[in-house]
XYZ file of C-alpha atoms in Angstrom:
599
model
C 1.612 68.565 22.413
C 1.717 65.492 20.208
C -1.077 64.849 17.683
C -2.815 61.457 19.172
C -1.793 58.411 17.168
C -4.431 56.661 15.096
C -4.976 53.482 17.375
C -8.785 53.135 18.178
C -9.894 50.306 21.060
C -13.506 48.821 21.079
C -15.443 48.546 24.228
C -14.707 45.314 26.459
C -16.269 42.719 24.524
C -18.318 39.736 26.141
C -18.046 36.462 24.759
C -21.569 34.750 23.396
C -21.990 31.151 22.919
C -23.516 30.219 18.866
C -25.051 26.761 19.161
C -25.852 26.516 22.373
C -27.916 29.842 22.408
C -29.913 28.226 19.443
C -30.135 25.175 21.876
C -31.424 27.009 25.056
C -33.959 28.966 22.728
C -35.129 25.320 21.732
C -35.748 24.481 24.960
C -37.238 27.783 26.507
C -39.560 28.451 23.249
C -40.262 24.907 21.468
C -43.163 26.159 19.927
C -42.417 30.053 18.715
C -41.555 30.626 15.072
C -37.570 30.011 14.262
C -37.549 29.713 10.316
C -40.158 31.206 7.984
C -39.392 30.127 4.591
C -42.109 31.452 1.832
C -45.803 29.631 3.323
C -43.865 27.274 5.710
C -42.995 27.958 9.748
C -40.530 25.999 11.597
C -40.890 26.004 15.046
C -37.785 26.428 17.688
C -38.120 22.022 18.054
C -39.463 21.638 15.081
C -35.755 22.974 13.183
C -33.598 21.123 15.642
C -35.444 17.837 15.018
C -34.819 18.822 11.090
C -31.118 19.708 11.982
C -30.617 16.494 13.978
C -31.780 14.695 10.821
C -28.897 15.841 8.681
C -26.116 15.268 11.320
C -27.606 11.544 12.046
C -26.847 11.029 8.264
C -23.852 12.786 7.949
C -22.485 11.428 11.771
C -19.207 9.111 11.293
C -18.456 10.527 7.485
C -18.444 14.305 8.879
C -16.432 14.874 12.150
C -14.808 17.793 14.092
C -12.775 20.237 12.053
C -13.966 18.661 8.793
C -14.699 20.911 5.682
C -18.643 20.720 4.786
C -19.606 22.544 1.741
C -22.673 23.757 1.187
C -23.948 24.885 -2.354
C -27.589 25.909 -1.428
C -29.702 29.299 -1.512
C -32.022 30.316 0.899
C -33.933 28.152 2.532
C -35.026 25.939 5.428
C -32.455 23.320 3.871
C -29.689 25.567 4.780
C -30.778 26.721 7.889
C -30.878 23.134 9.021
C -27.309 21.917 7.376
C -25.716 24.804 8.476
C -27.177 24.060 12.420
C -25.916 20.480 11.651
C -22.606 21.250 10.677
C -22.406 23.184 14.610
C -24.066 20.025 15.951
C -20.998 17.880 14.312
C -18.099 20.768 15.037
C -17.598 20.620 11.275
C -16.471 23.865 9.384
C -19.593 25.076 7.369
C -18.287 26.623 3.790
C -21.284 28.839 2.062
C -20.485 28.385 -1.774
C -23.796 29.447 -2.757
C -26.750 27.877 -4.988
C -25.043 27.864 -7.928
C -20.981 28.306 -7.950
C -20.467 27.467 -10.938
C -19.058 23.753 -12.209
C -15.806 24.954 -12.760
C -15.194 27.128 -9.834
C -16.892 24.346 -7.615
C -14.281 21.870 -9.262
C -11.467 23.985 -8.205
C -12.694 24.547 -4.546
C -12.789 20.348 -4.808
C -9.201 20.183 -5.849
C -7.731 22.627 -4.007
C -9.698 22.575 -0.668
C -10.559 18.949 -0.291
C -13.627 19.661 1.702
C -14.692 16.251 3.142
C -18.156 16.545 1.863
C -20.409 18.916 -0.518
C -23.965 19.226 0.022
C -26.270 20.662 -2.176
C -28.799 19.788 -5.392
C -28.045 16.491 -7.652
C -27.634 18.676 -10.377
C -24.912 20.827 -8.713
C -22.588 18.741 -7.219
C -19.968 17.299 -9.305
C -19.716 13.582 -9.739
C -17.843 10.721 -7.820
C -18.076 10.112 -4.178
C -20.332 8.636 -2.455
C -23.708 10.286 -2.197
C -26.168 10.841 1.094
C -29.941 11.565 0.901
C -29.802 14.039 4.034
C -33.525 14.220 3.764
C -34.216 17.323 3.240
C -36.221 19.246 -0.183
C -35.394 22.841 -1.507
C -38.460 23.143 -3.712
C -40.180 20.207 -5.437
C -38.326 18.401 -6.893
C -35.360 19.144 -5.361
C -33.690 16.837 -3.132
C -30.583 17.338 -1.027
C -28.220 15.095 -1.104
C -24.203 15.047 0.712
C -21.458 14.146 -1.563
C -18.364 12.643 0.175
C -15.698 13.248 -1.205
C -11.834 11.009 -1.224
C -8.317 11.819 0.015
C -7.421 14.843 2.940
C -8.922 17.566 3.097
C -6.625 21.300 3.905
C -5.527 22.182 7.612
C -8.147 23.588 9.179
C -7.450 26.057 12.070
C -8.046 24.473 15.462
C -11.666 26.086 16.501
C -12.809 26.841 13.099
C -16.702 27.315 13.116
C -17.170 28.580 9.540
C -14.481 29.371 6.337
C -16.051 31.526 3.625
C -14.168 32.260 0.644
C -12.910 35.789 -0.867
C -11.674 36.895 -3.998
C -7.884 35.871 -4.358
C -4.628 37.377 -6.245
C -3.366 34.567 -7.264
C -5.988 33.825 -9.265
C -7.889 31.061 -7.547
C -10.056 32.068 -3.936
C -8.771 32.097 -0.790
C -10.562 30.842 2.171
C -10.872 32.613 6.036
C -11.204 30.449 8.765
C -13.185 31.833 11.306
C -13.690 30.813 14.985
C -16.870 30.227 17.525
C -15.328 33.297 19.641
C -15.074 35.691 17.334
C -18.603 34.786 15.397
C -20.039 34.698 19.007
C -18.586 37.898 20.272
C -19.898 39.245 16.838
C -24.084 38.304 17.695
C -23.722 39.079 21.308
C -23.050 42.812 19.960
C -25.178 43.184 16.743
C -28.387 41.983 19.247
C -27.344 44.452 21.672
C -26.993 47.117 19.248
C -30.650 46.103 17.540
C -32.718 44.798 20.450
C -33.270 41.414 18.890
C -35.528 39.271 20.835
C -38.257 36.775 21.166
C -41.369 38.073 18.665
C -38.386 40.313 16.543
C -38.629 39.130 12.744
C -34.783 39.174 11.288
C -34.390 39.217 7.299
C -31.989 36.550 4.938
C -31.699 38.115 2.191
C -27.772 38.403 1.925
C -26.192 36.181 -1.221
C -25.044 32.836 0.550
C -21.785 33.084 -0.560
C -21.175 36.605 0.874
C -19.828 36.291 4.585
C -22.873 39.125 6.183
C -25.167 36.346 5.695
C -23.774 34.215 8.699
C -24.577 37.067 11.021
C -28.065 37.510 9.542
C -28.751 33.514 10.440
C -27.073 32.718 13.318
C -28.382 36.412 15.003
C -31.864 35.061 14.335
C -31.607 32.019 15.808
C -29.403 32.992 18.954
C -31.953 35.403 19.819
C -35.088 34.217 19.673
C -36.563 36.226 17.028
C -37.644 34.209 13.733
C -35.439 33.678 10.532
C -37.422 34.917 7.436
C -36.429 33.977 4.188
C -36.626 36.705 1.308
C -38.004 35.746 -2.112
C -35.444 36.217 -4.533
C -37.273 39.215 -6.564
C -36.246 41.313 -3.775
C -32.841 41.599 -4.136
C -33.172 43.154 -7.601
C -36.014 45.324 -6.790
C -36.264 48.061 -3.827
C -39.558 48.157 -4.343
C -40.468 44.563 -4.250
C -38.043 44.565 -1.366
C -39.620 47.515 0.889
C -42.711 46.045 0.422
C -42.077 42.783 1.624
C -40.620 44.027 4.650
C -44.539 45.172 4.994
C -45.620 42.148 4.717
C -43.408 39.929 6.370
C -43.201 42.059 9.399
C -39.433 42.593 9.506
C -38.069 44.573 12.499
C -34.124 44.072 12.097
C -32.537 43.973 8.375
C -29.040 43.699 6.963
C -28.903 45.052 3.236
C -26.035 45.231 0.968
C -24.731 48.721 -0.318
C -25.937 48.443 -3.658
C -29.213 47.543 -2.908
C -29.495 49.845 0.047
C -28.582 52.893 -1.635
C -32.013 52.476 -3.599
C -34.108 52.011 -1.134
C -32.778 55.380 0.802
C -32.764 57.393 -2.245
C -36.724 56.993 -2.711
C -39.411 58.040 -0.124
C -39.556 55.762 3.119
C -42.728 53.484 2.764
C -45.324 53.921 5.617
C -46.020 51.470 7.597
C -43.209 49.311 8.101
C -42.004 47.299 11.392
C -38.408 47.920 10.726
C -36.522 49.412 13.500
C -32.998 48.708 13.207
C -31.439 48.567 8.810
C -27.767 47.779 8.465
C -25.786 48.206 5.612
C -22.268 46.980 4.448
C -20.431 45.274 1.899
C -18.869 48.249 -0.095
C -18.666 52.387 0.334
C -22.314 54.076 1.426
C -22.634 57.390 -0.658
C -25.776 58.627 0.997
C -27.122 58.924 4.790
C -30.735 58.632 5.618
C -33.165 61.252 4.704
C -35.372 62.755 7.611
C -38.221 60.420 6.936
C -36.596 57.452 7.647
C -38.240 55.680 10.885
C -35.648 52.902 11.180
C -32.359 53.403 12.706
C -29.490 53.095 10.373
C -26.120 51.540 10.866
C -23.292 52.008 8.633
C -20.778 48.664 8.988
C -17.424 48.151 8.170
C -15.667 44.566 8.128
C -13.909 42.001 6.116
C -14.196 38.860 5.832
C -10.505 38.295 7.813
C -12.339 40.180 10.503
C -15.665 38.151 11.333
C -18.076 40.731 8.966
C -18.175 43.742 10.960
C -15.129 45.561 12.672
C -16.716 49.407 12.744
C -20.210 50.554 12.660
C -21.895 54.386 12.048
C -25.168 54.738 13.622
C -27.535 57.567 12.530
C -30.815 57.947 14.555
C -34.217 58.290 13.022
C -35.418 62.058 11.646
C -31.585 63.244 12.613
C -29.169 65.529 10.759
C -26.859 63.636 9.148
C -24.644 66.287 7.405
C -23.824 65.990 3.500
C -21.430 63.829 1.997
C -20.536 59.940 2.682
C -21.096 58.724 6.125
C -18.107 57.398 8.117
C -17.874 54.105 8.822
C -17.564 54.997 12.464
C -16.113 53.212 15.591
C -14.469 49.960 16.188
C -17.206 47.078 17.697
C -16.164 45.723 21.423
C -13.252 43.477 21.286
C -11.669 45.271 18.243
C -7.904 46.965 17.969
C -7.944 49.364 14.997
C -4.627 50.635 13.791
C -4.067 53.352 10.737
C -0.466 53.025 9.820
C 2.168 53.646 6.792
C 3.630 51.478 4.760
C 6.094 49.903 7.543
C 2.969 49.515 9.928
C 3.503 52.627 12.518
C 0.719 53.933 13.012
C 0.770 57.743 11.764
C -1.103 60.780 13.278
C -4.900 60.937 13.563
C -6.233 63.351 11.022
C -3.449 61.253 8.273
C -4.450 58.918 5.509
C -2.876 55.140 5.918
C -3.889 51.785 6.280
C -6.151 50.371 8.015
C -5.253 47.135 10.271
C -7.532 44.965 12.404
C -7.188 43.152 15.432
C -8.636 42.203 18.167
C -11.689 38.843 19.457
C -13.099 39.005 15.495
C -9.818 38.853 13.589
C -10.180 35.170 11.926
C -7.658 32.548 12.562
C -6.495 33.406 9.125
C -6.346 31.279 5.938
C -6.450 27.711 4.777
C -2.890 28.208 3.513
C -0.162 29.524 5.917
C 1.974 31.542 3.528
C -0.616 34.060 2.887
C -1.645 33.868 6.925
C 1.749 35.260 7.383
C 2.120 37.558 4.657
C -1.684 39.405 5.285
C -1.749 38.657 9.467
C 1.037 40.837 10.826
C 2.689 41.656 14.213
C 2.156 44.884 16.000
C 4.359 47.576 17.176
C 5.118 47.850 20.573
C 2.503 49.784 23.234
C -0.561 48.504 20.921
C -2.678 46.254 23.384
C -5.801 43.785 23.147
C -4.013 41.849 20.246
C -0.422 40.125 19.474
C -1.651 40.519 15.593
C -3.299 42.428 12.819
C -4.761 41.875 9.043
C -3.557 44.327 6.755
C -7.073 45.266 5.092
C -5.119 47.193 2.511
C -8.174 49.923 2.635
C -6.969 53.358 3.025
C -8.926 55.135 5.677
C -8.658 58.044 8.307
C -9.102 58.468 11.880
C -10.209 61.812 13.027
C -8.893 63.407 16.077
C -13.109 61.884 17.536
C -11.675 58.584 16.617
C -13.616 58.042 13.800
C -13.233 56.405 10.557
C -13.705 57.448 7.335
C -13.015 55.166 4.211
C -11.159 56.193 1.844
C -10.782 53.822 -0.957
C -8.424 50.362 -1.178
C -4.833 50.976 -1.161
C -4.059 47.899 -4.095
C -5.978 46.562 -7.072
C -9.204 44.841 -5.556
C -12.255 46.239 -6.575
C -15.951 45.663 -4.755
C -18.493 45.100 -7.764
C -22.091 44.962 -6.328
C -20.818 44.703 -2.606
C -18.816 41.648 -3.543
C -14.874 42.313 -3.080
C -12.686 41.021 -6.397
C -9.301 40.430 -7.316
C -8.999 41.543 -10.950
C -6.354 38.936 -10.938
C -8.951 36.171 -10.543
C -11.047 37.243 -13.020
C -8.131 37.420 -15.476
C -6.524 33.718 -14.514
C -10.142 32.266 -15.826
C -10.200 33.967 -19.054
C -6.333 32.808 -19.681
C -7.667 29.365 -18.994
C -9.054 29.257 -22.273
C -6.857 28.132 -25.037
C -8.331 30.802 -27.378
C -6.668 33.603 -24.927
C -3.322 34.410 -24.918
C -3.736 37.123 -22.067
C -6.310 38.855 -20.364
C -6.654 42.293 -18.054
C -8.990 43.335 -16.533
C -10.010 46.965 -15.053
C -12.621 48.772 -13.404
C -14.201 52.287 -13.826
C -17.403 53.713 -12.526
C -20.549 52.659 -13.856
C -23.345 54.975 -14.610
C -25.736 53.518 -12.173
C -23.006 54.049 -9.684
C -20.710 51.088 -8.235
C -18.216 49.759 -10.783
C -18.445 48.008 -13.779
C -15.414 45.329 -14.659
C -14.116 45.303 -18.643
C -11.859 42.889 -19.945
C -9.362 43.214 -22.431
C -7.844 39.971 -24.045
C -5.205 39.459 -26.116
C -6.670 36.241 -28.211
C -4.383 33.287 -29.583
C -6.219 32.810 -32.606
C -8.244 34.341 -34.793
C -12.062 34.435 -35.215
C -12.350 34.782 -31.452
C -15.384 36.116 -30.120
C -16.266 37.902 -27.366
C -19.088 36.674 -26.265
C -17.538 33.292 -26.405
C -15.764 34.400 -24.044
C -17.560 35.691 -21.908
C -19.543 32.204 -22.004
C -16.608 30.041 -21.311
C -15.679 32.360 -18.141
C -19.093 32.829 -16.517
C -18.926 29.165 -14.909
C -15.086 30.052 -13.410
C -16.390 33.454 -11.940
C -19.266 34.461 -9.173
C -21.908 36.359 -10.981
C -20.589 39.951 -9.831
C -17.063 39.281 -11.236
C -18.645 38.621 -15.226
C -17.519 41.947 -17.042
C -19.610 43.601 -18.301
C -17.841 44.509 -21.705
C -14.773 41.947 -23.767
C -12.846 43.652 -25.916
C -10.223 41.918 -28.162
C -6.771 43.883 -28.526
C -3.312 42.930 -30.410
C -1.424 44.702 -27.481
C -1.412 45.975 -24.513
C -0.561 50.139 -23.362
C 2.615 50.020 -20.970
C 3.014 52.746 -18.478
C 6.552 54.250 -17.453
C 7.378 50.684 -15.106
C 6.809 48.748 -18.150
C 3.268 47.172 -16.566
C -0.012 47.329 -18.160
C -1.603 51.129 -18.352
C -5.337 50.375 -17.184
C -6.347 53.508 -17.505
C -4.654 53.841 -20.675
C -6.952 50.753 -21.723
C -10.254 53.009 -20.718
C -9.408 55.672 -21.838
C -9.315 53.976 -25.514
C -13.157 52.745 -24.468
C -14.598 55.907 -23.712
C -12.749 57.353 -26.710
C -13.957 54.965 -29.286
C -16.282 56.534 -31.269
C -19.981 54.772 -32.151
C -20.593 54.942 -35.728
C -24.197 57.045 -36.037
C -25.752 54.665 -38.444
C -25.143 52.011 -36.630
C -27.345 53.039 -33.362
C -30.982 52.752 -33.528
C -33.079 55.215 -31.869
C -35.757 52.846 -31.440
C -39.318 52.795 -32.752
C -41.581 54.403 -30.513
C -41.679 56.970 -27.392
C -41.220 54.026 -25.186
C -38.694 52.110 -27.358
C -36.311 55.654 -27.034
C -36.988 56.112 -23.263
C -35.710 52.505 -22.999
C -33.344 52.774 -24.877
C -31.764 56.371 -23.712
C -32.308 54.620 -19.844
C -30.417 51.599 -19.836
C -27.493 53.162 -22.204
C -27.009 55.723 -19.005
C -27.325 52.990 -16.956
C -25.171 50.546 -18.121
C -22.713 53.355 -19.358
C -22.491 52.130 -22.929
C -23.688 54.493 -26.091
C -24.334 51.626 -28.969
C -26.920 49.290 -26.813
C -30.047 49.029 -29.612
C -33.141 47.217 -29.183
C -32.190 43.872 -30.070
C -29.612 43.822 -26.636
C -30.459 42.007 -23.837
C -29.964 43.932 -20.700
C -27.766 40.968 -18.418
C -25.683 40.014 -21.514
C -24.840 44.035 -22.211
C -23.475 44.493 -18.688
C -26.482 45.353 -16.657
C -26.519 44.053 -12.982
C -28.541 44.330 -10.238
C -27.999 47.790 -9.153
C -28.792 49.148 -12.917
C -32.199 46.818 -12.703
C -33.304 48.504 -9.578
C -32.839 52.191 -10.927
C -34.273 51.346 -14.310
C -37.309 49.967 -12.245
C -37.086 53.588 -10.556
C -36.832 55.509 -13.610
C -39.742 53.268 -15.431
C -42.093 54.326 -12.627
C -40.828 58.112 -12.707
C -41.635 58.354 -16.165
C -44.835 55.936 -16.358
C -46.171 55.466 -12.938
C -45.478 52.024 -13.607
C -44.357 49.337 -10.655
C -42.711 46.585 -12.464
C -41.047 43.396 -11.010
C -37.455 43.155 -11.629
C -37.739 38.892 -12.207
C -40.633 39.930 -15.141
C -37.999 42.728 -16.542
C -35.159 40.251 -16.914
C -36.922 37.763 -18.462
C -37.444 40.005 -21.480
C -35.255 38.791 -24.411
C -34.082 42.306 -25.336
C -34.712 45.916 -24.485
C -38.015 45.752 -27.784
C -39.403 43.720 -25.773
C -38.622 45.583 -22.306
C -40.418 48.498 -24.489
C -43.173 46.337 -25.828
C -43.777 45.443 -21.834
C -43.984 48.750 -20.671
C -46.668 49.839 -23.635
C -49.031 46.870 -22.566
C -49.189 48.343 -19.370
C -49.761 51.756 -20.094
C -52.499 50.682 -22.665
C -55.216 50.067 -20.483
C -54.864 53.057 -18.448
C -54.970 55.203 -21.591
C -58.373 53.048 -22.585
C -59.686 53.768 -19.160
């Protein structure tokens, strides 16, 4: 008997409607809580009154299938331009509070959205500008910026275009449709129960496509929209606490910050019933205390955010190792296949392609449509298509998934897929670089760190120059962490660059002893021995800061962790990062600890 082919079908899907659900909640609950953004509660009518206000200003500049950027965080403002956008049928693009002038410039050139909307201070000048009425803070006022000329073919049926990390350098942006981001709520609220009197989390980064689901799940259901403070997404502490106090029943973390929050004891008293996690590889299931059930998704962008999810049930056995990322959602086509797309044995390592109601419509530009959304061999049914996810993957003979690792170059950095290639094209940008690569390894505090070596045109070149000049090119995950300079580059047999060649010669590089200061006091050398594990570099001393030497947000939350292991100490990750250097992280730490040693 044949082994079964790795081709896994979803359940039937049902189709679900996105604005009009928001619309019949407005009408059926007026008055119950939609939006809860820090002190402030929008009602049902209350948001579509605030929504309507931003279409009237934008109606007869912004039409159907029109590009709408929208460089804001979280808040009631882009709840209610992202509702507008629906309202108009234009194609809502999430760039994010701050994406950076230069990267915001490119999107600009190269997209030609019809209109940016965000802070005076972050949109880029020329074009007309648009009070839209609305305040993100005090004294922040939004305002639309319309931009000249055509914008890039949309898709027919677009309903939102999110950008990912491209090879060529600059980003590309998915077009995705109202049927597949409608088939995707119907089945996250069936699988969580969300409802009327449910309070759903936003708390994923803007420009990261999970957040979509997290907004428009809230308010197609019913439940209320709460908006997370931003401390919380450095801090697992600050974050399971104000799940306490905001009453959150349904969540959606990413990996990195979920694998903290799992790893220490489950906090009593919480509402949360239903947690799921995505965005890169989970390393550890949920520990017997855990009251909430826990899903483990799967998705890329190209396939509206989720494509497979893992559930594990409250106080259950879990097994050891990595979860699987489980079974295809309804609507999805799932094929494992070698390198000329037939699919190979279940049980064999291949890769993974997606079809099915969430694969996207594709990209804004058509070549790479047709080079990364394939045909399918014959017998496959439910789709005439597939992306090529290039993540290698297995199917067990249960038909589920386990991931593997990607099959090319991209790297996820703090949940955030990359292109090293991007990251390199806005260092060589500079007229100081001649070249630039740019490689991943593991970083202590687990995830990846990115260092780049450049090959500088001059000399006197520094790298934190560099570093400097790139940051407003790059979202804040694809920074590395370390520059160094180099007169050459390490070939490998092919004749292309050896990364791991160029490693190796970091972790071999010796760190002169005199050189590294031990620190002070106690505290100064607990510091100082914690954040060199955690950031994975031998030579940080106390004068380092802890962002500029390559810490992120996963290596703030476990030095949090460790602080209060060793101290009993809770400290806020927004008061840590403020610290000029790791002294002063030191000197922070002391003050605390004096008074209880008084008392």
């Amino acid at each position: 008997m044949e082994p079964l082919s790795s081709i896994g079908y979803g359940r039937p899907h049902q189709d679900g409607a996105v604005l009009d659900l928001f619309t019949t909640w407005v009408h059926r609950t007026p008055d119950a809580p939609a939006l809860i953004d820090g002190g402030r509660t929008y009602g049902y009518a209350e948001l579509d009154r605030l929504a309507d206000t931003v279409a009237d200003a934008l109606r007869g500049r912004v039409g159907p299938g029109d590009l709408l950027g929208v460089c804001l965080g979280h808040s009631a403002a882009l709840v209610a331009v992202t509702l507008a956008a629906a309202k108009l049928g234009a194609v809502h693009l999430p760039l994010g509070p701050r994406p950076g002038e230069r990267r915001l410039q490119a999107v600009a050139e190269q997209l030609r959205p019809v209109c940016l909307v965000g802070e005076p201070g972050v949109l880029p000048d020329g074009g007309e500008r648009l009070p839209l009425g609305l305040q993100v803070g005090l004294p922040g006022t939004v305002q639309a910026s319309l931009t000249p000329g055509g914008q890039e073919a949309v898709p027919r049926g677009t309903h939102y275009a999110v950008l990912t990390s491209g090879s060529t350098g600059t980003p590309k942006a998915v077009a995705v449709t109202e049927p597949a981001l409608g088939a995707l709520l119907r089945w996250y609220r069936g699988l969580t129960g969300l409802g009327p009197g449910e309070r759903h989390s936003l708390v994923i980064g803007v420009a990261f496509d999970p957040h979509v689901m997290e907004l428009w799940a809230g308010l197609t259901s019913g439940a209320a929209l709460v908006v997370a403070p931003e401390a919380v997404r450095w801090d697992s502490g600050a974050l399971t606490d104000w799940w306490r106090e905001a009453g959150i029943t349904v969540a959606v973390l990413p990996t990195p910050l979920a694998e903290p929050v799992l790893d220490r004891p489950w906090p009593p008293g919480l509402a949360l019933r239903h947690l799921t996690i995505g965005g890169d590889r989970l390393r550890r299931a949920p520990g017997p205390d855990v009251t909430a059930t826990v899903h483990n998704a799967y998705g890329p962008a190209e396939a509206t955010v989720t494509t497979t999810v893992h559930t594990m049930a409250p106080g259950a056995d879990h097994g050891e190792g990595a979860p699987p990322i489980g079974l295809p959602v309804p609507g999805a086509v799932l094929l494992v296949t070698d390198e000329d797309g037939v699919p190979v044995p279940r049980g064999e390592a291949g890769e993974l392609r997606i079809g099915g109601i969430g694969l996207a419509a594709g990209y804004l530009d058509p070549e790479l449509t047709a080079r990364r959304f394939v045909g399918v061999p014959d017998g496959v049914l439910g789709t005439d298509r597939v992306y090529r996810s290039g993540d290698r993957v297995v199917m067990r003979p249960d038909g589920v998934i386990e991931f593997h690792g990607r099959l090319d170059d991209q790297v996820k950095v703090s949940g955030v897929r990359l292109e090293p290639a991007e990251v390199e094209a806005a260092f060589e940008r500079d007229d100081r670089v001649r070249r630039a690569v740019v490689a991943a390894e593991p970083a202590a505090a687990g995830g990846v760190r990115l260092l780049a070596f450049v090959q500088p045109a001059a000399e006197g070149v520094e790298p934190a120059d560099l570093v400097e000049a790139v940051r407003p090119w790059l979202p804040e995950q694809a920074v590395p962490s370390t520059v160094r300079l180099v007169e050459r580059y390490p070939l490998d047999a092919n004749g292309k660059v050896d990364r791991g060649a160029l490693l190796a010669t970091v972790a071999a590089e010796p760190v002169p002893a005199e050189s590294v200061s031990e620190g002070e006091t106690p505290v100064e050398r607990t510091v100082l021995k914690l954040c060199r594990e955690l950031i994975g570099r031998a030579e940080l001393g106390p004068e380092d800061n802890f962002l500029a030497a390559g810490g992120n947000s996963l290596a703030a939350a476990r030095l949090l962790e460790a602080l209060e292991s060793e101290y009993g100490l809770r400290l806020r990750a927004s008061l840590l990062l403020r610290q000029p250097d790791l002294r002063a992280v030191a000197r922070l730490v002391e003050e605390r600890l004096a008074p209880a040693a008084t008392a």
